[in-house]
CSV table of C-alpha atoms and ligand atoms in Angstrom, one decimal:
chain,number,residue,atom,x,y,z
A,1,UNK,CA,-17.8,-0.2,26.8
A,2,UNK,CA,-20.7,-2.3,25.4
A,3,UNK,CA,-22.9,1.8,24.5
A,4,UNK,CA,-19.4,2.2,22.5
A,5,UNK,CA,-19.1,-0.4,20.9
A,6,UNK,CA,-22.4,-0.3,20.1
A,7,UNK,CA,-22.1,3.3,19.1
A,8,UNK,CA,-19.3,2.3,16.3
A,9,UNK,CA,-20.9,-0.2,14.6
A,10,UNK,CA,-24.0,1.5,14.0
A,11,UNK,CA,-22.0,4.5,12.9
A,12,UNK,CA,-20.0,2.2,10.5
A,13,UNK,CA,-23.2,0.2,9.5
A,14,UNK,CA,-24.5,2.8,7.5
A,15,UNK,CA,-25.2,6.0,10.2
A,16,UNK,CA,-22.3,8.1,9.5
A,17,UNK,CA,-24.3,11.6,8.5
A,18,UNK,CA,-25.1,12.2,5.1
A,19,UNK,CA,-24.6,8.7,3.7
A,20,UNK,CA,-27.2,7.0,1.8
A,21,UNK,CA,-26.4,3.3,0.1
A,22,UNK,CA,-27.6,3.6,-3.2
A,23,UNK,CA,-29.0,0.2,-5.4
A,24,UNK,CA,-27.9,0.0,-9.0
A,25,UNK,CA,-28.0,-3.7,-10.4
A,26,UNK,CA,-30.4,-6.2,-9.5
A,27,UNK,CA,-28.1,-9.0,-11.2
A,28,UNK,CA,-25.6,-8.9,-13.6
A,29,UNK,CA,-22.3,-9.5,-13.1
A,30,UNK,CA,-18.3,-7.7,-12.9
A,31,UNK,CA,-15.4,-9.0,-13.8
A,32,UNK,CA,-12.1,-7.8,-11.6
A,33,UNK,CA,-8.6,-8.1,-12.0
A,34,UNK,CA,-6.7,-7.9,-9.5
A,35,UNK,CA,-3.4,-9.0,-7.4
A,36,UNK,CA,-5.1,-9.9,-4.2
A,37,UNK,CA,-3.4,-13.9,-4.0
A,38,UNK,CA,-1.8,-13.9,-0.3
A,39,UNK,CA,-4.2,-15.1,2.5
A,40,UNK,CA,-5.1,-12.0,4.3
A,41,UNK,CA,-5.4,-9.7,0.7
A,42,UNK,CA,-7.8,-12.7,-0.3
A,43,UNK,CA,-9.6,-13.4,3.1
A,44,UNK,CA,-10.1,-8.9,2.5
A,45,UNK,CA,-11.6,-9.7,-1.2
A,46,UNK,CA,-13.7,-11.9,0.0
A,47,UNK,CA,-15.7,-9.3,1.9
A,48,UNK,CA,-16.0,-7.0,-1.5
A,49,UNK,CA,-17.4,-10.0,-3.1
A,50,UNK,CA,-19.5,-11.3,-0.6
A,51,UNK,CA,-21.2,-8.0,-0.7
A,52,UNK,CA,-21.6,-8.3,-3.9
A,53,UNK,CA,-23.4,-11.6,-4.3
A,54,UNK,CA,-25.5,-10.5,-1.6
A,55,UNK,CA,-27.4,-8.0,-3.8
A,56,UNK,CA,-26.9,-10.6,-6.7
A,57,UNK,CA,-24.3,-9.5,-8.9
A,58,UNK,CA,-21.9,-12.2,-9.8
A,59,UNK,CA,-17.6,-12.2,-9.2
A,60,UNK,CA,-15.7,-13.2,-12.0
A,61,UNK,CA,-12.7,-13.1,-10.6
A,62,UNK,CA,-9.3,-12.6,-12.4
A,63,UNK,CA,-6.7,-12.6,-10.6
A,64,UNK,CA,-2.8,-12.3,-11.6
A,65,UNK,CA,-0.5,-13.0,-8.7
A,66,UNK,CA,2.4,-10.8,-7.9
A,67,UNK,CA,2.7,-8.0,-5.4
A,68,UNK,CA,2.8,-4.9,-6.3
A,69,UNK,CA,0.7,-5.6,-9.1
A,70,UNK,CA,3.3,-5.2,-11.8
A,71,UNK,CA,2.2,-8.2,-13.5
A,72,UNK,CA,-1.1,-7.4,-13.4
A,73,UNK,CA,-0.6,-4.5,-15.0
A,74,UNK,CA,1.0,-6.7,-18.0
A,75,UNK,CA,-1.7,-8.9,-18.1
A,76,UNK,CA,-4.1,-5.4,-17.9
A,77,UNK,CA,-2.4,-4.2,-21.2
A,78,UNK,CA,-3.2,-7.4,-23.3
A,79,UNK,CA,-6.7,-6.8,-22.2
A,80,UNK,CA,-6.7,-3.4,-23.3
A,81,UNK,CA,-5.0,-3.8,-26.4
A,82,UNK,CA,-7.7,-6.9,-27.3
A,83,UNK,CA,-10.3,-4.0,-26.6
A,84,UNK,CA,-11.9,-6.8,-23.6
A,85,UNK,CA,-11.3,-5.0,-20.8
A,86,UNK,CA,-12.4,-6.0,-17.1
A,87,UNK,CA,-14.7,-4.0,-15.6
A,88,UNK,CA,-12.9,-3.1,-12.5
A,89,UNK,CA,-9.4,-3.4,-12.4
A,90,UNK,CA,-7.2,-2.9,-8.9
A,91,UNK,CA,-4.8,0.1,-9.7
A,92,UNK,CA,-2.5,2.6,-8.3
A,93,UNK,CA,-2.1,5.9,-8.2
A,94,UNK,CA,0.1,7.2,-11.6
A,95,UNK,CA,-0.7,4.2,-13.6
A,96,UNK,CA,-4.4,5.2,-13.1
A,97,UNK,CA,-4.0,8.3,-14.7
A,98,UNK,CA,-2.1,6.9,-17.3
A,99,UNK,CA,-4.8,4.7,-18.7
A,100,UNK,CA,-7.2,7.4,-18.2
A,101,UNK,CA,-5.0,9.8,-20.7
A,102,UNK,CA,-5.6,6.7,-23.2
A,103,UNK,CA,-9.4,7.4,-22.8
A,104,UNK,CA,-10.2,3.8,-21.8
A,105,UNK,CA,-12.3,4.5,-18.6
A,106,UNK,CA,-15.3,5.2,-16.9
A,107,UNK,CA,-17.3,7.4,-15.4
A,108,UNK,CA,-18.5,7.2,-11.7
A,109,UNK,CA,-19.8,10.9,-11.9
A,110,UNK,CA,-23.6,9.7,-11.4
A,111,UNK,CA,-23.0,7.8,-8.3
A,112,UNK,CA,-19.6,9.9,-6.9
A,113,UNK,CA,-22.0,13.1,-7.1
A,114,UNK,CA,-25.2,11.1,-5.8
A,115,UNK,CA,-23.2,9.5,-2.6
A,116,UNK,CA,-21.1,13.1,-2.0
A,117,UNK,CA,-17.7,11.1,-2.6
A,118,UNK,CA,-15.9,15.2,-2.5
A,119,UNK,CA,-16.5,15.8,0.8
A,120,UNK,CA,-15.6,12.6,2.5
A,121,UNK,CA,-12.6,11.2,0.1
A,122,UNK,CA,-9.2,13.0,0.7
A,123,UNK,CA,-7.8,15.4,-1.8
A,124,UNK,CA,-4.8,13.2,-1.6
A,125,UNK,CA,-6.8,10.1,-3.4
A,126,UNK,CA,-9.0,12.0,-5.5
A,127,UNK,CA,-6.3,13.6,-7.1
A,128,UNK,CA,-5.7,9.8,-8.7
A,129,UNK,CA,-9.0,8.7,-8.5
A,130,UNK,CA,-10.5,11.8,-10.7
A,131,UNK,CA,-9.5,12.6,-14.2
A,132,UNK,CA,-10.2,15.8,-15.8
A,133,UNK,CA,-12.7,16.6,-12.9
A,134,UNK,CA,-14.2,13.2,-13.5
A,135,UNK,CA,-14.5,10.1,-10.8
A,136,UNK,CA,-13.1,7.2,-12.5
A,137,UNK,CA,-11.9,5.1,-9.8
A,138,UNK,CA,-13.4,3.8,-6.4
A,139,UNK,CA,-10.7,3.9,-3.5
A,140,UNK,CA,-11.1,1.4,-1.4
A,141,UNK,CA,-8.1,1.8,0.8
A,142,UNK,CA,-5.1,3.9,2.0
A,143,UNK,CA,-1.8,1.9,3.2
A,144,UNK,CA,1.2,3.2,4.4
A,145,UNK,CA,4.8,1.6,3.5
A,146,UNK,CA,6.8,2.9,6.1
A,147,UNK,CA,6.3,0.3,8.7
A,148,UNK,CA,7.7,-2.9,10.4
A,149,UNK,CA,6.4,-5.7,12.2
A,150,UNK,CA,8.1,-7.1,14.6
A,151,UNK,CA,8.0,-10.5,16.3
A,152,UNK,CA,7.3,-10.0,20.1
A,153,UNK,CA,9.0,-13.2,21.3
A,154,UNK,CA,12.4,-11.8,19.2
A,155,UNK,CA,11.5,-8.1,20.3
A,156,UNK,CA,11.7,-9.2,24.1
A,157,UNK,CA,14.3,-11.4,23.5
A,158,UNK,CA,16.3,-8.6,21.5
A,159,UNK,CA,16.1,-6.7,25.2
A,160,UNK,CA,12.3,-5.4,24.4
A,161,UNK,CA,13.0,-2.2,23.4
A,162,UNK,CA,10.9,-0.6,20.1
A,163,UNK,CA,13.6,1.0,18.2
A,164,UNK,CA,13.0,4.6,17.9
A,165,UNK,CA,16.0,5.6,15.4
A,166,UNK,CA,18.4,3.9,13.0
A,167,UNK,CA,21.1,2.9,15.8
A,168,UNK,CA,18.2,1.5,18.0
A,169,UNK,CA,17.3,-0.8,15.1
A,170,UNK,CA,20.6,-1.9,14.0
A,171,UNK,CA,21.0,-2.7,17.7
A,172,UNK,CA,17.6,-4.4,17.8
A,173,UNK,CA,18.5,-6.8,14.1
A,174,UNK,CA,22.4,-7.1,15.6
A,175,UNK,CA,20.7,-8.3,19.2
A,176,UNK,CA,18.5,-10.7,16.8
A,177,UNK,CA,21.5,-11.9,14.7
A,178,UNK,CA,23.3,-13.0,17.9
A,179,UNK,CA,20.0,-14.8,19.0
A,180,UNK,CA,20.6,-17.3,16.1
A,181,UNK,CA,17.2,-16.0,13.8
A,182,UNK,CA,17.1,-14.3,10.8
A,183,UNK,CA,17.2,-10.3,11.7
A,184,UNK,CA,15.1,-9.0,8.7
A,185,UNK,CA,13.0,-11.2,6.7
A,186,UNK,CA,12.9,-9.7,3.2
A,187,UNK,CA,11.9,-11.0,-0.4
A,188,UNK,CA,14.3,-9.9,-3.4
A,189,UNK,CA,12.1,-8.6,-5.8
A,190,UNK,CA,12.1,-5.0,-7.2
A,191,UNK,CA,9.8,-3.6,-5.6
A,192,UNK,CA,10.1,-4.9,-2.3
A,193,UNK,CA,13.7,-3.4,-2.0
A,194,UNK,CA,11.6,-0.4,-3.4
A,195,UNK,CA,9.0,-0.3,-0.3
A,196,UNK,CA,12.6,-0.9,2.1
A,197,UNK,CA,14.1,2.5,-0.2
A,198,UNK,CA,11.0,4.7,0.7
A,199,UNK,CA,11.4,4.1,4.6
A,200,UNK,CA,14.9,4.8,4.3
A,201,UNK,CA,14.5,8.2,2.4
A,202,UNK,CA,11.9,9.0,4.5
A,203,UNK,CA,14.1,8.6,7.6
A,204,UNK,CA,16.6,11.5,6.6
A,205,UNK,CA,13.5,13.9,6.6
A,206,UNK,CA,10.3,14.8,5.2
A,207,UNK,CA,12.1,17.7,3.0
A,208,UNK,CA,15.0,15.0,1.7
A,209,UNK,CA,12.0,12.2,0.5
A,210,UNK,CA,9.9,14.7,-0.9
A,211,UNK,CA,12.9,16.5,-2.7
A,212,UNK,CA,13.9,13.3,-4.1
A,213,UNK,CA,10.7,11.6,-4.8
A,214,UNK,CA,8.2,14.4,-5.6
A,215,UNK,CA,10.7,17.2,-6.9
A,216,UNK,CA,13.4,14.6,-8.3
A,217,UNK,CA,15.5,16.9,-7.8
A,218,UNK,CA,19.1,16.3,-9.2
A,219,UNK,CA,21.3,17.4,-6.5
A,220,UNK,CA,19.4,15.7,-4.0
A,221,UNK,CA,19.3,12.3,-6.1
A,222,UNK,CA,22.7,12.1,-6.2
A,223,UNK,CA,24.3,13.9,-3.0
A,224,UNK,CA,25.8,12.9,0.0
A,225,UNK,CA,22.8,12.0,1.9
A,226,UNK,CA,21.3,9.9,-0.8
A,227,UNK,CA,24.7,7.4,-0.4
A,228,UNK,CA,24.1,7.6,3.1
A,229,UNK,CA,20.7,6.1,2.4
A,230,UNK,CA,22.1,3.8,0.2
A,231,UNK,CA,24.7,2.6,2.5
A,232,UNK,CA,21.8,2.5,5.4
A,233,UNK,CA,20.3,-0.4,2.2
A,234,UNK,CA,23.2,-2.0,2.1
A,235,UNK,CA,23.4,-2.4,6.1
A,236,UNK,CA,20.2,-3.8,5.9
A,237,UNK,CA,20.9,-6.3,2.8
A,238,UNK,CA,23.6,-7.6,5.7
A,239,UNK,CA,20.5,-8.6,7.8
A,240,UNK,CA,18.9,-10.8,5.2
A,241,UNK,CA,19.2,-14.0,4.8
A,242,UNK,CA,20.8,-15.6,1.5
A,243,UNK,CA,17.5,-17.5,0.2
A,244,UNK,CA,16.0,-13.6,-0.2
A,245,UNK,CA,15.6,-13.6,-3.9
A,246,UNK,CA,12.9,-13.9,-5.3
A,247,UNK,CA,10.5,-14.8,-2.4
A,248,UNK,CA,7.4,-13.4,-2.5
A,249,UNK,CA,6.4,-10.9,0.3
A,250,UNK,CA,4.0,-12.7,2.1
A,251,UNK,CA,6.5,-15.5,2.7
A,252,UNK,CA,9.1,-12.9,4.2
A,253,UNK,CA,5.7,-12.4,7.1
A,254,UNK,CA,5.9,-16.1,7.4
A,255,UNK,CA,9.1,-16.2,8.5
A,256,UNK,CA,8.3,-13.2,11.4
A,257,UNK,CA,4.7,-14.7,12.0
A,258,UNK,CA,6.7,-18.3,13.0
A,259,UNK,CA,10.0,-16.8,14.4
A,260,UNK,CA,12.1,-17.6,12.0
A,261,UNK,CA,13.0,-14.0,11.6
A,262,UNK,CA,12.5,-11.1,13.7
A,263,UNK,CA,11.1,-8.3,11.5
A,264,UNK,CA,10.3,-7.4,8.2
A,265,UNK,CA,9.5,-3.6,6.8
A,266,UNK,CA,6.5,-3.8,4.8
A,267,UNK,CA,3.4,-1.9,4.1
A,268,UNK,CA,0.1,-2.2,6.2
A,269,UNK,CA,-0.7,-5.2,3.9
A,270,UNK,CA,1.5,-7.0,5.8
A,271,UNK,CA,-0.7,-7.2,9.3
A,272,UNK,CA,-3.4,-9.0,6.7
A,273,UNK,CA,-0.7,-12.2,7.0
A,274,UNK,CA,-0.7,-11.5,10.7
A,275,UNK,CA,-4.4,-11.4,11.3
A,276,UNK,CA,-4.9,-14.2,9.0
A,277,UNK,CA,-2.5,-16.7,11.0
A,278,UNK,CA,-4.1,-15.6,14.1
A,279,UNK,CA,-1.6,-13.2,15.7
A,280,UNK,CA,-3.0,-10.3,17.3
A,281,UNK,CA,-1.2,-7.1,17.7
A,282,UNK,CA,0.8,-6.2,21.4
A,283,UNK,CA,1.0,-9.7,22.0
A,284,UNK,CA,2.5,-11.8,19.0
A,285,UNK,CA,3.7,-8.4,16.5
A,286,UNK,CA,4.2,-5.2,17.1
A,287,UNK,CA,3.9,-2.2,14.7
A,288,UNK,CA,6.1,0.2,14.4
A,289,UNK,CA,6.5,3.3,11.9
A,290,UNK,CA,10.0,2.5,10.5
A,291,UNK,CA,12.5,4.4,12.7
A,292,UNK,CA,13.0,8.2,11.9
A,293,UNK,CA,10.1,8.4,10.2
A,294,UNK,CA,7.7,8.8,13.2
A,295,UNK,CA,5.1,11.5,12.1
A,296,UNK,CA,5.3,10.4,8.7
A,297,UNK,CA,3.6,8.6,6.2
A,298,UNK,CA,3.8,7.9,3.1
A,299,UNK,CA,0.7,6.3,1.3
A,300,UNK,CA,-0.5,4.4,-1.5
A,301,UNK,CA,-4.0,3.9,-2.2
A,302,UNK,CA,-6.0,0.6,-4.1
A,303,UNK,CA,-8.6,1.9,-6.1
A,304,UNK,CA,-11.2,0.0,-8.4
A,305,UNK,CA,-10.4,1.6,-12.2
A,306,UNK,CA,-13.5,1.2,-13.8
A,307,UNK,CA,-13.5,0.8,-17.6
A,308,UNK,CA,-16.0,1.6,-20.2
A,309,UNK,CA,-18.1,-1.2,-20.5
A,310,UNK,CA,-21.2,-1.6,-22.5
A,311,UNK,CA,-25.1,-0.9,-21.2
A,312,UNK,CA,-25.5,-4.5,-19.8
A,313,UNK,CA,-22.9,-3.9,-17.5
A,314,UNK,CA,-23.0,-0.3,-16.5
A,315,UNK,CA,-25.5,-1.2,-13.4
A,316,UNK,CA,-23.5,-4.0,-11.8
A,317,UNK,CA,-20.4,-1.9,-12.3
A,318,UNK,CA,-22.0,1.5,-10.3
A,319,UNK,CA,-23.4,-1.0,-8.1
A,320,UNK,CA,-19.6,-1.9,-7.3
A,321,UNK,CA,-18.8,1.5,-6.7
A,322,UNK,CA,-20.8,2.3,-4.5
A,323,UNK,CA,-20.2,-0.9,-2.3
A,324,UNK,CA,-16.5,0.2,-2.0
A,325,UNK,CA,-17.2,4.3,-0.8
A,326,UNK,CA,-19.9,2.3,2.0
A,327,UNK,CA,-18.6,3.0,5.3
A,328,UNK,CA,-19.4,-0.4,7.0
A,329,UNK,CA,-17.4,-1.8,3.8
A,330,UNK,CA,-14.5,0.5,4.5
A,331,UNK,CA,-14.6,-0.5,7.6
A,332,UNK,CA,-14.8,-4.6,7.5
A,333,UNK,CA,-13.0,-4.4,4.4
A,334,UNK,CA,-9.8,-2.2,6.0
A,335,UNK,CA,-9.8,-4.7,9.2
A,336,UNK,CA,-9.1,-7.4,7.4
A,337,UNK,CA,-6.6,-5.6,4.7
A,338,UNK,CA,-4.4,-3.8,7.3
A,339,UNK,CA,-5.1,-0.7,5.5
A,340,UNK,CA,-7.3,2.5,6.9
A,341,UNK,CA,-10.6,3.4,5.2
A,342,UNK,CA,-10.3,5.8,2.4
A,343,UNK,CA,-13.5,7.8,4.1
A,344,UNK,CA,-12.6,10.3,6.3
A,345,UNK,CA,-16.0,10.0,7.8
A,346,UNK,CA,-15.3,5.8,9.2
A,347,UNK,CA,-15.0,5.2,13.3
A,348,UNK,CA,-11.9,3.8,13.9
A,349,UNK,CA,-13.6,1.9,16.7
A,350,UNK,CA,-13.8,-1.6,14.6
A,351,UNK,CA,-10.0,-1.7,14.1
A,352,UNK,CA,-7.1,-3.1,16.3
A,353,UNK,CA,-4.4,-1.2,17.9
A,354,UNK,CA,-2.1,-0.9,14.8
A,355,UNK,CA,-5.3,0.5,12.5
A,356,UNK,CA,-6.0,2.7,14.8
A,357,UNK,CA,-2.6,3.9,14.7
A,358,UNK,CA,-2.9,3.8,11.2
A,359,UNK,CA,-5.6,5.7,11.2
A,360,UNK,CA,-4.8,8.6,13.3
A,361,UNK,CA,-1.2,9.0,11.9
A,362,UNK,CA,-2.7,9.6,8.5
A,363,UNK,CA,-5.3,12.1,9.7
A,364,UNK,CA,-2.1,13.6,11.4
A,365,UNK,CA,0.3,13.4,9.1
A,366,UNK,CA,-2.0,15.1,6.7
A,367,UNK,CA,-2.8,17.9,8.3
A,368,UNK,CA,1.1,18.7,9.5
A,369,UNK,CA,2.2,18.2,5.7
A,370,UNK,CA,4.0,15.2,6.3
A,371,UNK,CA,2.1,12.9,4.0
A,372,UNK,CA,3.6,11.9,0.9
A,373,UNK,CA,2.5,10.0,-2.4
A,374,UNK,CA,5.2,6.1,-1.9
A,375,UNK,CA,7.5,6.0,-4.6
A,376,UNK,CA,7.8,2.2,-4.5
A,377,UNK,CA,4.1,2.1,-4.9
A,378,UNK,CA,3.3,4.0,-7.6
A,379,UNK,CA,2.1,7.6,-6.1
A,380,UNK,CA,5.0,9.7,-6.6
A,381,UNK,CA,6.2,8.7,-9.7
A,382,UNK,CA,4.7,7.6,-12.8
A,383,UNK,CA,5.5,4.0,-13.8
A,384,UNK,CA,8.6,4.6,-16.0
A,385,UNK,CA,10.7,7.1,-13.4
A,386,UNK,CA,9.6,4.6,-10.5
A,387,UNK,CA,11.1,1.6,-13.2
A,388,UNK,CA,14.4,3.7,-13.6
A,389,UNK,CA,14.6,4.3,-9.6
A,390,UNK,CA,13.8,0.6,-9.0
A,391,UNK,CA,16.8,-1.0,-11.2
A,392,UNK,CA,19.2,1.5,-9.5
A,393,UNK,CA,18.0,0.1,-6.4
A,394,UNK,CA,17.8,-3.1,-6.9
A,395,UNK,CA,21.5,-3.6,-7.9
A,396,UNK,CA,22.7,-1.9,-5.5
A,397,UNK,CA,20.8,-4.2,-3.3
A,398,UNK,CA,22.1,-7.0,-4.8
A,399,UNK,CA,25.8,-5.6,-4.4
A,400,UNK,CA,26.3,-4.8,-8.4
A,401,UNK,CA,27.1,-1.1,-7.5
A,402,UNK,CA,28.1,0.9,-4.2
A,403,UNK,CA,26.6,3.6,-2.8
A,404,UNK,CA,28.4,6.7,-4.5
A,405,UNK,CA,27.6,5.0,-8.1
A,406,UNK,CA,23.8,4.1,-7.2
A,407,UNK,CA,23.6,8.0,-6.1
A,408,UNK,CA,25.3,8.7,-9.7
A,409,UNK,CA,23.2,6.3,-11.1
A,410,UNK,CA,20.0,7.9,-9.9
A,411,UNK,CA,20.2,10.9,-11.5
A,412,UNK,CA,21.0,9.8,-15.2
A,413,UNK,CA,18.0,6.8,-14.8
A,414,UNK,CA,15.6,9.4,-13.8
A,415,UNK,CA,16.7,12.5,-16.2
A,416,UNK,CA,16.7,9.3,-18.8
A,417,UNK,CA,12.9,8.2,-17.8
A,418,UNK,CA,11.6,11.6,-17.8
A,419,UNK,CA,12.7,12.3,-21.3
B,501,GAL,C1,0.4,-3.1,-2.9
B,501,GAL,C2,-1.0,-3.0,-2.7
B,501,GAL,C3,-1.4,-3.7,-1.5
B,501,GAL,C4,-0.8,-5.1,-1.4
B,501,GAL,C5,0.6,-5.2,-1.9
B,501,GAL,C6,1.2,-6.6,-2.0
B,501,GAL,O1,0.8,-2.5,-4.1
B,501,GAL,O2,-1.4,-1.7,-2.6
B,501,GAL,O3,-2.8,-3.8,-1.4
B,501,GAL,O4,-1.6,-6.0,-2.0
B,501,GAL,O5,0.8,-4.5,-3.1
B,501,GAL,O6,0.6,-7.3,-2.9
């Protein structure tokens, strides 16, 4: 046990073949926006900084809370448009390529080619993290949004069984219901009904999400199936409590971390809460892929956008770069996170039951063809059809439409956002 553990951590220390750390900036400093407020997403920045000030480059931190990171992509634009940009700025997926179109970024070529990023960063993140053939963002995790933690006191309580379809979770939530605590802890804000959406497709089949998400394919937005997903949204709005709207997402873990409720579908970001109040996986939460979606994932990625900056700052910024693609980062970093290292290279052996999971489901659902971009989290869609899709699902969350018009619904918003 001891030879293995000792095994993975020199492998994640810096020993996985063909890696070499590189040293750009003695000094200097980055300046990073980002969304990273809650406890666990901070406790995980910590350890990007740290590493940082440890060769001597200083944090200037900038952070704009709200998850997602829709507001920090507001407060992204002014920057921009002042022509002050950040540095490094946390990003996902389609709204990464957008500000690359506007020619505003970087270029990590010299230490991407140096460090042999190609061979050890899936084809899934570099197709965001290139432009044009070019590296221009650092990945420094993948997540996956089609998961829920569950409390293991409520679980046992609710008869202990892990649902494994929809009927064996709305028995689970009903069990919960009757045990007096809230079944489904949930925060009403766009995007979170948005991350609850893309489990829910997902769970009527890989070819149903990926028709609807990746092809947007008319018939499938608005046919039967997708008002059977709807109506499977509105079953789960019935498990919320009324005080839902507007709570942040980290407060919804709250409420499973202390038993108020007993579950709450959320990406991997999520078990960051966990970890951070001290609950360990198998005995206080348990992780589950959402049910009906077993063998699936679908991803998002944070990746450092780097913008053009001026001479002064080029060092510090490579310097950050090549922190992030370090295997013992992606792997400390990813513990803390709840994500899974954006290396394929990285020994899972550092991470807890549920990363490991996390881990191997990727690797799995990548090579059966099972892994998809998360609408709700910017890698299907770019940022103006995920905007349209959100609204429709929002009010029908909210109860403003039913199911047969938010089908009807989502095929005008998204013929309207594509233009
Ligand atoms: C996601 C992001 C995660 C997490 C979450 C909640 O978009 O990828 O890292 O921070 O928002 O803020």
């Amino acid at each position: 046990m001891l030879r293995k553990l000792l095994i993975g951590t020199m492998l994640a220390g810096g020993l996985v073949a063909g890696y070499s750390a590189t040293t750009y900036a003695a000094g200097g400093s980055v300046e990073v926006l980002h969304w990273w407020t809650s406890g666990g997403e901070a406790a995980a920045l910590d350890v990007l900084k740290k590493k940082l000030e440890s060769q001597g480059v200083t944090w200037k931190d900038m952070p704009v809370a709200g998850g997602g990171g829709e507001q920090a992509m507001t407060a992204l634009r002014a920057r921009v448009t002042a022509g002050d940009p950040p540095t490094a700025v946390q990003a996902l997926g389609f709204d990464i390529t957008d500000w690359a179109k506007q020619g505003v970024v970087g270029d990590l070529g010299e230490v991407a080619d140096k460090e042999g990023w190609d061979k050890v960063i899936p084809t899934a993140l570099q197709n965001f993290a290139k432009y044009d053939g070019k590296w221009i963002a650092a990945p420094v995790n993948v997540h996956s949004t089609n998961w829920v933690w569950i409390n293991k006191k409520a679980l046992d309580a609710a008869g202990s069984k892990e649902p494994a379809n929809w009927d064996e979770f709305v028995a689970m939530l009903d069990k919960m219901k009757a045990n007096g605590i809230t079944p489904l802890a949930h925060g009403g804000q766009a995007w979170q009904d948005a991350t609850l959406f893309d489990a829910v497709v997902l769970s009527f089949g890989t070819d149903f999400y990926k028709s609807a998400f990746i092809d947007l394919d008319p018939a499938t937005l608005g046919g039967d199936k997708m008002v059977e997903a709807f109506d499977r949204m509105k079953k789960l709005r019935s498990y919320v409590d009324d005080d839902f709207s507007g709570r942040d997402w980290n407060l919804a873990s709250a409420m499973v971390i202390q038993g108020k409720a007993g579950a709450q579908m959320m990406g991997d970001w999520a078990k960051g809460e966990f970890l951070k109040a001290g609950q360990k996986p198998g005995t206080d939460f348990v992780c589950i892929r959402f049910p009906g979606t077993q063998g699936a994932v679908t991803f998002n990625s944070d990746m450092f956008m780097m913008f053009k900056v001026g001479d002064d700052k080029k060092a510090a910024q490579l310097q950050m770069a090549s922190d992030i693609e370090s295997p013992d980062f992606q792997s400390s970093f990813n513990v803390v996170k709840g994500s899974v290292p954006a290396r394929t290279d990285v020994p899972d052996t550092a991470f807890d039951d549920c990363g490991k999971k996390g881990i191997k489901d990727l690797a799995e659902a990548n090579a059966s063809g099972k892994l998809f971009g998360s609408m709700a989290h910017g890698y299907a869609v770019p940022a103006a059809i995920k905007n349209a899709i959100y609204d429709v699902v929002t009010r029908h969350f909210n109860g403003d439409i039913d199911s047969k018009e938010a089908a009807k619904e989502l095929v005008d918003a998204v013929a309207a956002a594509k233009g």
